[in-house]
Tab-separated table of C-alpha atoms in Angstrom:
chain	number	residue	atom	x	y	z
D	1	UNK	CA	51.650	14.905	135.631
D	2	UNK	CA	52.845	18.837	135.533
D	3	UNK	CA	54.155	19.922	138.362
D	4	UNK	CA	54.539	23.625	140.005
D	5	UNK	CA	58.038	23.438	141.526
D	6	UNK	CA	59.704	22.112	137.461
D	7	UNK	CA	57.170	25.164	136.302
D	8	UNK	CA	58.868	27.587	138.794
D	9	UNK	CA	62.466	26.374	138.265
D	10	UNK	CA	61.826	27.043	134.518
D	11	UNK	CA	60.210	30.252	135.131
D	12	UNK	CA	63.817	31.676	137.017
D	13	UNK	CA	65.912	29.715	134.042
D	14	UNK	CA	64.132	32.167	131.638
D	15	UNK	CA	64.341	35.168	134.070
D	16	UNK	CA	67.832	34.641	133.845
D	17	UNK	CA	67.917	34.820	129.970
D	18	UNK	CA	65.832	37.665	129.875
D	19	UNK	CA	68.145	39.812	132.176
D	20	UNK	CA	70.861	39.609	130.140
D	21	UNK	CA	68.990	40.523	127.137
D	22	UNK	CA	68.579	37.299	125.852
D	23	UNK	CA	64.772	37.778	124.964
D	24	UNK	CA	64.361	35.354	122.568
D	25	UNK	CA	65.786	32.238	124.172
D	26	UNK	CA	63.784	33.680	127.406
D	27	UNK	CA	60.652	33.212	125.425
D	28	UNK	CA	61.252	29.876	124.413
D	29	UNK	CA	61.857	28.874	127.560
D	30	UNK	CA	59.069	30.553	129.433
D	31	UNK	CA	56.881	28.892	127.044
D	32	UNK	CA	57.780	25.388	128.761
D	33	UNK	CA	57.031	26.990	131.866
D	34	UNK	CA	53.906	28.445	130.717
D	35	UNK	CA	52.544	24.919	129.752
D	36	UNK	CA	53.712	23.190	132.903
D	37	UNK	CA	51.603	26.329	134.786
D	38	UNK	CA	48.542	25.339	132.419
D	39	UNK	CA	48.667	22.035	133.253
D	40	UNK	CA	48.915	22.586	136.914
D	41	UNK	CA	45.979	24.812	136.922
D	42	UNK	CA	43.830	21.996	134.340
D	43	UNK	CA	44.190	19.604	137.235
D	44	UNK	CA	43.875	22.529	140.113
D	45	UNK	CA	42.203	25.340	138.886
D	46	UNK	CA	41.708	27.024	141.851
D	47	UNK	CA	45.407	26.846	143.702
D	48	UNK	CA	46.254	30.466	144.741
D	49	UNK	CA	49.847	29.223	144.954
D	50	UNK	CA	49.904	27.961	141.085
D	51	UNK	CA	48.219	30.953	140.271
D	52	UNK	CA	50.059	33.670	141.962
D	53	UNK	CA	53.029	31.909	140.201
D	54	UNK	CA	51.435	31.969	137.050
D	55	UNK	CA	50.814	35.402	137.121
D	56	UNK	CA	54.302	36.320	137.699
D	57	UNK	CA	55.213	34.169	134.464
D	58	UNK	CA	52.953	36.387	132.300
D	59	UNK	CA	54.624	39.676	133.963
D	60	UNK	CA	57.663	38.591	132.732
D	61	UNK	CA	56.206	37.287	129.567
D	62	UNK	CA	54.862	40.015	128.591
D	63	UNK	CA	57.945	42.041	129.161
D	64	UNK	CA	60.265	40.123	126.623
D	65	UNK	CA	57.292	39.777	124.259
D	66	UNK	CA	57.650	43.732	123.957
D	67	UNK	CA	61.471	43.684	123.984
D	68	UNK	CA	60.726	41.601	120.482
D	69	UNK	CA	58.454	43.709	118.731
D	70	UNK	CA	55.452	41.033	120.032
D	71	UNK	CA	52.959	43.839	120.896
D	72	UNK	CA	49.810	41.892	120.560
D	73	UNK	CA	51.347	38.869	122.859
D	74	UNK	CA	52.654	41.290	125.735
D	75	UNK	CA	49.201	42.643	125.368
D	76	UNK	CA	47.567	38.950	125.877
D	77	UNK	CA	49.859	38.317	128.283
D	78	UNK	CA	49.277	41.403	130.754
D	79	UNK	CA	45.373	41.155	130.262
D	80	UNK	CA	44.763	37.906	131.411
D	81	UNK	CA	47.561	38.589	133.802
D	82	UNK	CA	45.058	41.228	135.205
D	83	UNK	CA	42.186	38.307	135.178
D	84	UNK	CA	44.273	36.418	137.133
D	85	UNK	CA	45.647	39.107	139.498
D	86	UNK	CA	42.165	40.111	140.354
D	87	UNK	CA	40.807	36.438	141.353
D	88	UNK	CA	43.311	36.514	143.712
D	89	UNK	CA	41.532	39.507	145.617
D	90	UNK	CA	45.428	40.529	145.944
D	91	UNK	CA	46.305	43.562	147.786
D	92	UNK	CA	45.219	47.124	145.821
D	93	UNK	CA	49.047	47.976	145.700
D	94	UNK	CA	49.647	44.947	142.984
D	95	UNK	CA	45.954	45.071	140.886
D	96	UNK	CA	46.801	48.676	140.236
D	97	UNK	CA	50.592	48.458	139.253
D	98	UNK	CA	49.414	44.873	136.885
D	99	UNK	CA	46.545	47.418	135.317
D	100	UNK	CA	48.976	49.876	135.116
D	101	UNK	CA	51.221	46.919	132.813
D	102	UNK	CA	48.167	46.507	130.791
D	103	UNK	CA	47.767	49.998	130.395
D	104	UNK	CA	51.540	50.612	128.996
D	105	UNK	CA	50.484	47.084	127.065
D	106	UNK	CA	47.769	48.014	125.351
D	107	UNK	CA	49.332	51.062	124.267
D	108	UNK	CA	52.061	49.589	122.775
D	109	UNK	CA	49.268	47.300	120.602
D	110	UNK	CA	47.412	50.429	119.923
D	111	UNK	CA	44.307	49.439	122.194
D	112	UNK	CA	44.038	53.218	123.398
D	113	UNK	CA	40.351	52.160	124.485
D	114	UNK	CA	41.567	49.612	127.048
D	115	UNK	CA	44.010	51.856	127.521
D	116	UNK	CA	42.934	55.006	129.119
D	117	UNK	CA	40.105	52.822	131.063
D	118	UNK	CA	42.429	50.155	132.536
D	119	UNK	CA	44.811	53.501	133.722
D	120	UNK	CA	42.220	55.164	135.413
D	121	UNK	CA	40.992	51.917	137.143
D	122	UNK	CA	44.615	51.478	138.355
D	123	UNK	CA	44.702	55.178	139.990
D	124	UNK	CA	41.618	54.428	141.266
D	125	UNK	CA	43.049	51.728	143.077
D	126	UNK	CA	44.760	54.036	145.447
D	127	UNK	CA	42.545	56.440	146.160
D	128	UNK	CA	42.678	56.030	149.855
D	129	UNK	CA	45.706	58.222	150.002
D	130	UNK	CA	47.070	61.342	151.073
D	131	UNK	CA	48.173	63.247	147.773
D	132	UNK	CA	49.665	65.975	149.953
D	133	UNK	CA	51.617	64.616	152.138
D	134	UNK	CA	54.703	63.114	150.888
D	135	UNK	CA	54.717	60.969	154.737
D	136	UNK	CA	52.077	59.336	153.981
D	137	UNK	CA	52.353	55.577	153.551
D	138	UNK	CA	51.348	55.102	149.122
D	139	UNK	CA	52.629	58.302	148.702
D	140	UNK	CA	55.761	57.525	146.261
D	141	UNK	CA	53.667	54.730	144.782
D	142	UNK	CA	50.308	57.110	143.685
D	143	UNK	CA	53.287	59.681	142.548
D	144	UNK	CA	54.277	56.949	140.105
D	145	UNK	CA	51.223	55.518	139.373
D	146	UNK	CA	50.140	58.853	137.992
D	147	UNK	CA	52.830	59.174	135.895
D	148	UNK	CA	52.603	56.351	134.155
D	149	UNK	CA	49.187	57.251	133.481
D	150	UNK	CA	50.435	60.425	132.809
D	151	UNK	CA	51.982	58.733	129.842
D	152	UNK	CA	48.694	56.436	128.937
D	153	UNK	CA	46.543	59.495	128.541
D	154	UNK	CA	48.993	61.004	126.498
D	155	UNK	CA	48.434	58.678	123.913
D	156	UNK	CA	44.951	57.510	124.729
D	157	UNK	CA	43.041	60.248	126.422
D	158	UNK	CA	42.358	64.310	126.399
D	159	UNK	CA	45.376	65.893	126.554
D	160	UNK	CA	43.977	68.218	129.148
D	161	UNK	CA	43.865	65.042	131.164
D	162	UNK	CA	47.451	64.163	130.591
D	163	UNK	CA	48.793	67.621	131.219
D	164	UNK	CA	47.675	67.482	134.857
D	165	UNK	CA	48.255	64.000	135.741
D	166	UNK	CA	52.254	65.129	134.216
D	167	UNK	CA	51.899	68.167	136.845
D	168	UNK	CA	50.360	66.391	139.633
D	169	UNK	CA	52.902	63.809	139.328
D	170	UNK	CA	55.802	66.056	138.824
D	171	UNK	CA	55.401	67.863	142.307
D	172	UNK	CA	54.670	64.820	143.819
D	173	UNK	CA	57.881	62.729	142.924
D	174	UNK	CA	59.890	65.956	143.485
D	175	UNK	CA	58.261	66.790	147.121
D	176	UNK	CA	59.374	62.441	147.589
D	177	UNK	CA	62.616	62.974	146.773
D	178	UNK	CA	62.967	66.000	148.763
D	179	UNK	CA	61.728	64.689	152.295
D	180	UNK	CA	63.395	60.923	151.396
D	181	UNK	CA	67.055	61.019	153.638
D	182	UNK	CA	69.891	62.982	151.820
D	183	UNK	CA	66.960	64.943	148.983
D	184	UNK	CA	68.414	65.954	145.809
D	185	UNK	CA	70.243	68.719	144.551
D	186	UNK	CA	70.281	71.297	141.359
D	187	UNK	CA	73.332	68.352	140.526
D	188	UNK	CA	70.426	66.367	139.314
D	189	UNK	CA	69.341	62.893	140.765
D	190	UNK	CA	69.765	59.552	139.727
D	191	UNK	CA	68.157	57.463	137.135
D	192	UNK	CA	66.055	54.666	138.534
D	193	UNK	CA	62.197	53.805	138.299
D	194	UNK	CA	60.951	56.950	139.992
D	195	UNK	CA	63.601	59.720	138.636
D	196	UNK	CA	62.794	58.067	135.066
D	197	UNK	CA	59.178	58.717	136.330
D	198	UNK	CA	60.202	62.416	136.785
D	199	UNK	CA	61.817	62.873	133.770
D	200	UNK	CA	59.523	62.086	131.819
D	201	UNK	CA	56.211	63.685	133.621
D	202	UNK	CA	58.500	67.104	133.159
D	203	UNK	CA	59.398	66.178	129.644
D	204	UNK	CA	55.616	65.476	128.782
D	205	UNK	CA	54.228	68.600	131.182
D	206	UNK	CA	56.544	71.033	129.416
D	207	UNK	CA	55.338	70.198	125.912
D	208	UNK	CA	51.707	70.059	126.351
D	209	UNK	CA	51.313	73.063	128.188
D	210	UNK	CA	53.569	74.599	124.829
D	211	UNK	CA	51.060	73.220	122.268
D	212	UNK	CA	47.955	74.493	123.897
D	213	UNK	CA	50.126	78.183	124.405
D	214	UNK	CA	50.408	77.733	128.118
D	215	UNK	CA	54.117	79.406	127.606
D	216	UNK	CA	54.441	80.194	131.331
D	217	UNK	CA	53.228	76.425	132.728
D	218	UNK	CA	55.385	75.309	129.955
D	219	UNK	CA	58.486	77.161	130.644
D	220	UNK	CA	58.235	76.401	134.540
D	221	UNK	CA	58.060	72.545	133.605
D	222	UNK	CA	61.461	73.111	131.660
D	223	UNK	CA	63.192	74.942	134.047
D	224	UNK	CA	62.418	72.256	136.465
D	225	UNK	CA	63.466	69.526	134.015
D	226	UNK	CA	66.888	71.264	133.657
D	227	UNK	CA	67.447	72.016	136.891
D	228	UNK	CA	67.128	67.998	138.204
D	229	UNK	CA	67.948	66.056	134.476
D	230	UNK	CA	71.048	68.475	133.198
D	231	UNK	CA	71.066	68.173	129.567
D	232	UNK	CA	67.893	66.839	128.799
D	233	UNK	CA	64.352	69.102	126.900
D	234	UNK	CA	61.313	67.985	125.808
D	235	UNK	CA	59.791	67.088	123.077
D	236	UNK	CA	58.516	69.056	120.275
D	237	UNK	CA	55.840	71.023	121.435
D	238	UNK	CA	52.155	68.870	119.354
D	239	UNK	CA	48.924	70.274	119.032
D	240	UNK	CA	46.716	68.733	121.126
D	241	UNK	CA	43.266	68.038	120.111
D	242	UNK	CA	41.361	68.056	123.588
D	243	UNK	CA	38.389	67.240	123.959
D	244	UNK	CA	37.172	70.964	124.756
D	245	UNK	CA	38.435	72.205	121.921
D	246	UNK	CA	36.852	69.111	120.244
D	247	UNK	CA	33.154	70.664	121.821
D	248	UNK	CA	33.743	74.138	120.525
D	249	UNK	CA	34.543	72.953	117.132
D	250	UNK	CA	31.711	70.876	117.032
D	251	UNK	CA	29.597	73.543	118.604
D	252	UNK	CA	30.868	76.402	116.225
D	253	UNK	CA	29.917	73.818	113.486
D	254	UNK	CA	26.211	72.973	114.514
D	255	UNK	CA	26.551	69.812	115.750
D	256	UNK	CA	26.683	70.980	119.404
D	257	UNK	CA	24.988	73.084	121.145
D	258	UNK	CA	25.266	73.259	125.482
D	259	UNK	CA	28.597	75.126	125.933
D	260	UNK	CA	27.753	74.789	129.608
D	261	UNK	CA	27.886	71.483	129.899
D	262	UNK	CA	32.224	71.799	128.204
D	263	UNK	CA	32.396	74.167	131.536
D	264	UNK	CA	31.695	70.274	133.691
D	265	UNK	CA	33.142	67.987	131.994
D	266	UNK	CA	36.452	70.020	130.976
D	267	UNK	CA	38.041	71.714	134.065
D	268	UNK	CA	41.059	74.444	133.897
D	269	UNK	CA	44.208	71.815	132.972
D	270	UNK	CA	46.496	74.294	134.307
D	271	UNK	CA	44.727	75.229	137.650
D	272	UNK	CA	46.102	73.202	141.105
D	273	UNK	CA	42.734	71.301	141.254
D	274	UNK	CA	42.914	69.946	137.629
D	275	UNK	CA	41.636	66.526	136.933
D	276	UNK	CA	44.115	63.581	136.744
D	277	UNK	CA	41.518	60.762	136.488
D	278	UNK	CA	39.220	60.288	134.320
D	279	UNK	CA	36.463	60.501	137.190
D	280	UNK	CA	37.721	63.160	138.791
D	281	UNK	CA	37.245	66.153	135.765
D	282	UNK	CA	33.292	66.279	137.004
D	283	UNK	CA	30.977	64.662	139.110
D	284	UNK	CA	30.176	60.688	137.987
D	285	UNK	CA	26.814	61.776	137.649
D	286	UNK	CA	27.513	64.195	134.589
D	287	UNK	CA	28.125	61.362	132.313
D	288	UNK	CA	24.795	60.034	131.286
D	289	UNK	CA	24.039	63.614	130.869
D	290	UNK	CA	27.529	63.650	128.264
D	291	UNK	CA	26.137	60.964	127.159
D	292	UNK	CA	23.034	61.889	125.341
D	293	UNK	CA	23.836	65.361	125.057
D	294	UNK	CA	27.089	64.228	122.460
D	295	UNK	CA	26.017	60.826	121.128
D	296	UNK	CA	23.485	62.858	117.997
D	297	UNK	CA	27.671	65.255	117.792
D	298	UNK	CA	29.316	62.152	117.387
D	299	UNK	CA	27.043	61.058	114.736
D	300	UNK	CA	26.793	63.755	112.705
D	301	UNK	CA	30.876	64.221	112.805
D	302	UNK	CA	31.566	60.547	112.466
D	303	UNK	CA	32.000	60.619	108.952
D	304	UNK	CA	33.374	64.123	107.647
D	305	UNK	CA	35.585	65.094	110.717
D	306	UNK	CA	36.357	61.538	111.782
D	307	UNK	CA	38.989	62.826	114.530
D	308	UNK	CA	36.422	64.946	116.293
D	309	UNK	CA	34.125	62.405	116.443
D	310	UNK	CA	36.827	59.754	118.011
D	311	UNK	CA	37.664	62.665	120.823
D	312	UNK	CA	34.316	63.508	121.763
D	313	UNK	CA	33.396	59.959	122.034
D	314	UNK	CA	35.833	58.397	123.637
D	315	UNK	CA	36.444	60.819	126.302
D	316	UNK	CA	32.503	60.142	127.460
D	317	UNK	CA	33.018	56.461	126.727
D	318	UNK	CA	36.034	56.614	129.465
D	319	UNK	CA	33.653	58.679	131.473
D	320	UNK	CA	31.024	56.420	131.332
D	321	UNK	CA	33.555	53.370	132.298
D	322	UNK	CA	34.492	55.700	135.269
D	323	UNK	CA	31.125	56.150	136.480
D	324	UNK	CA	29.963	52.584	136.845
D	325	UNK	CA	33.030	51.585	138.107
D	326	UNK	CA	31.849	53.778	141.004
D	327	UNK	CA	28.218	52.388	141.172
D	328	UNK	CA	27.197	55.834	139.840
D	329	UNK	CA	22.801	54.914	141.060
D	330	UNK	CA	21.546	56.702	137.685
D	331	UNK	CA	23.708	55.528	135.153
D	332	UNK	CA	22.746	51.506	136.932
D	333	UNK	CA	19.202	52.197	137.472
D	334	UNK	CA	17.937	53.762	134.314
D	335	UNK	CA	20.664	51.901	132.141
D	336	UNK	CA	17.412	50.696	129.574
D	337	UNK	CA	17.325	54.393	128.684
D	338	UNK	CA	21.408	54.581	129.030
D	339	UNK	CA	22.910	51.627	127.310
D	340	UNK	CA	21.397	51.913	123.939
D	341	UNK	CA	22.840	55.466	123.672
D	342	UNK	CA	25.956	54.606	124.812
D	343	UNK	CA	26.108	51.522	122.008
D	344	UNK	CA	24.934	53.994	119.687
D	345	UNK	CA	27.685	56.516	120.012
D	346	UNK	CA	30.360	54.028	120.056
D	347	UNK	CA	28.817	52.308	116.765
D	348	UNK	CA	28.832	55.705	115.235
D	349	UNK	CA	32.898	55.274	115.648
D	350	UNK	CA	32.429	52.620	112.754
D	351	UNK	CA	31.465	54.830	110.317
D	352	UNK	CA	34.916	57.275	110.683
D	353	UNK	CA	37.154	54.511	108.530
D	354	UNK	CA	39.759	54.633	111.281
D	355	UNK	CA	42.044	51.306	110.382
D	356	UNK	CA	44.352	49.173	112.753
D	357	UNK	CA	44.196	47.369	116.445
D	358	UNK	CA	42.105	50.481	117.436
D	359	UNK	CA	39.380	48.681	115.603
D	360	UNK	CA	39.787	45.434	117.361
D	361	UNK	CA	39.805	46.887	120.840
D	362	UNK	CA	36.626	48.994	119.931
D	363	UNK	CA	34.841	45.295	119.100
D	364	UNK	CA	35.574	44.694	122.246
D	365	UNK	CA	34.255	47.823	123.904
D	366	UNK	CA	30.885	46.881	121.781
D	367	UNK	CA	30.834	43.338	122.684
D	368	UNK	CA	31.264	43.672	126.675
D	369	UNK	CA	28.315	46.636	125.846
D	370	UNK	CA	25.956	44.024	123.829
D	371	UNK	CA	26.342	41.554	126.880
D	372	UNK	CA	25.458	43.991	129.111
D	373	UNK	CA	22.231	45.344	127.459
D	374	UNK	CA	21.353	41.560	126.876
D	375	UNK	CA	22.025	41.062	130.792
D	376	UNK	CA	20.102	43.578	131.898
D	377	UNK	CA	16.807	43.225	129.028
D	378	UNK	CA	18.009	46.929	127.740
D	379	UNK	CA	18.059	45.772	124.038
D	380	UNK	CA	16.472	43.133	121.734
D	381	UNK	CA	19.251	41.292	120.032
D	382	UNK	CA	17.086	41.254	116.567
D	383	UNK	CA	17.516	45.291	116.867
D	384	UNK	CA	19.221	46.453	114.065
D	385	UNK	CA	22.199	48.559	116.323
D	386	UNK	CA	22.269	45.512	118.166
D	387	UNK	CA	23.016	43.495	114.784
D	388	UNK	CA	24.865	45.686	113.360
D	389	UNK	CA	27.018	45.407	116.347
D	390	UNK	CA	27.982	41.975	116.462
D	391	UNK	CA	28.686	42.089	112.303
D	392	UNK	CA	31.630	44.574	113.539
D	393	UNK	CA	32.673	42.212	116.306
D	394	UNK	CA	32.047	39.123	114.220
D	395	UNK	CA	34.953	40.846	111.724
D	396	UNK	CA	36.929	42.521	114.104
D	397	UNK	CA	36.737	41.283	117.291
D	398	UNK	CA	39.879	39.127	119.366
D	399	UNK	CA	38.717	35.649	119.554
D	400	UNK	CA	41.181	35.295	121.909
D	401	UNK	CA	39.061	37.718	124.371
């Protein structure tokens, strides 16, 4: 008979091995604890205590999987953990942390669509915190979350969004340190978890500003990096493909025709009001407008300029997902009009020749969209686009999802 107490004890034994650096040994013992917990839940599926304990196990299991390079397994464990945590209706801070952990695991596994949407959703859970008051409850928690999201956005989303988040995180983390007893000085600060996030935010901000040609902003971030972390340098400056650059290029090529939309979708990433979340870049009501404007451009560019198509389509997909999460009225009420265009935009990406785990992530996004189209009676199962989407999902989808 499965025993929760035994499962918890086995979990603790595995965690001790992991803490000592023996992740491979820990995984073998975690497997026993996992089996025990699953057995308990098979008998009492709604037991909150067991579900909470199992979520903690999955978090530790994911860390050990990642430590030995098993990124797909780490991603799967974090995804199951988020599902369980959401069902427990835990506090927003705990749910945000779980979603950020999933976002980071998704980056490691190459599941970039999931990474960006989960990081954005995590920040949305903390939107009641005042980002301008270092003394407000949750200020440092929010600063840490923005810094983690910035790292995710740098890999999975618009670099302009990443640099806005990195700048904001750095400002908040420095303010939090200065407000703390003792503060910190020019001699640098110890590398606890928050200090690592500050260091990474400054390095990211310096690199992205430099890559975009904003020399003054890059120099400012580099100076702060040197002041607080002597001897640490920013990475080499990338040449980022931002949403603004992708849309402007598409316009020069005759595939996009609305310069006004660019200004509405792409605020100044170096300004004090630079957005740090997908939903903050514009009014959520603009998501559906952007979809119908860019969808023909994505289809036109998919086979000839795949990087442009991916940048435009994924950013609008992130915006639609955020608007949907916020309950944007037009998107919900008129889904019969917007849903098929959303599906067509994502399906265009299947013609870009991309390879690797991102195709599994695209299949997952298509599967969720097809299911929603079905339940909303927005598209018939026999329609060619839906049929093609199901073929792609069958070929690349993850049966464990």
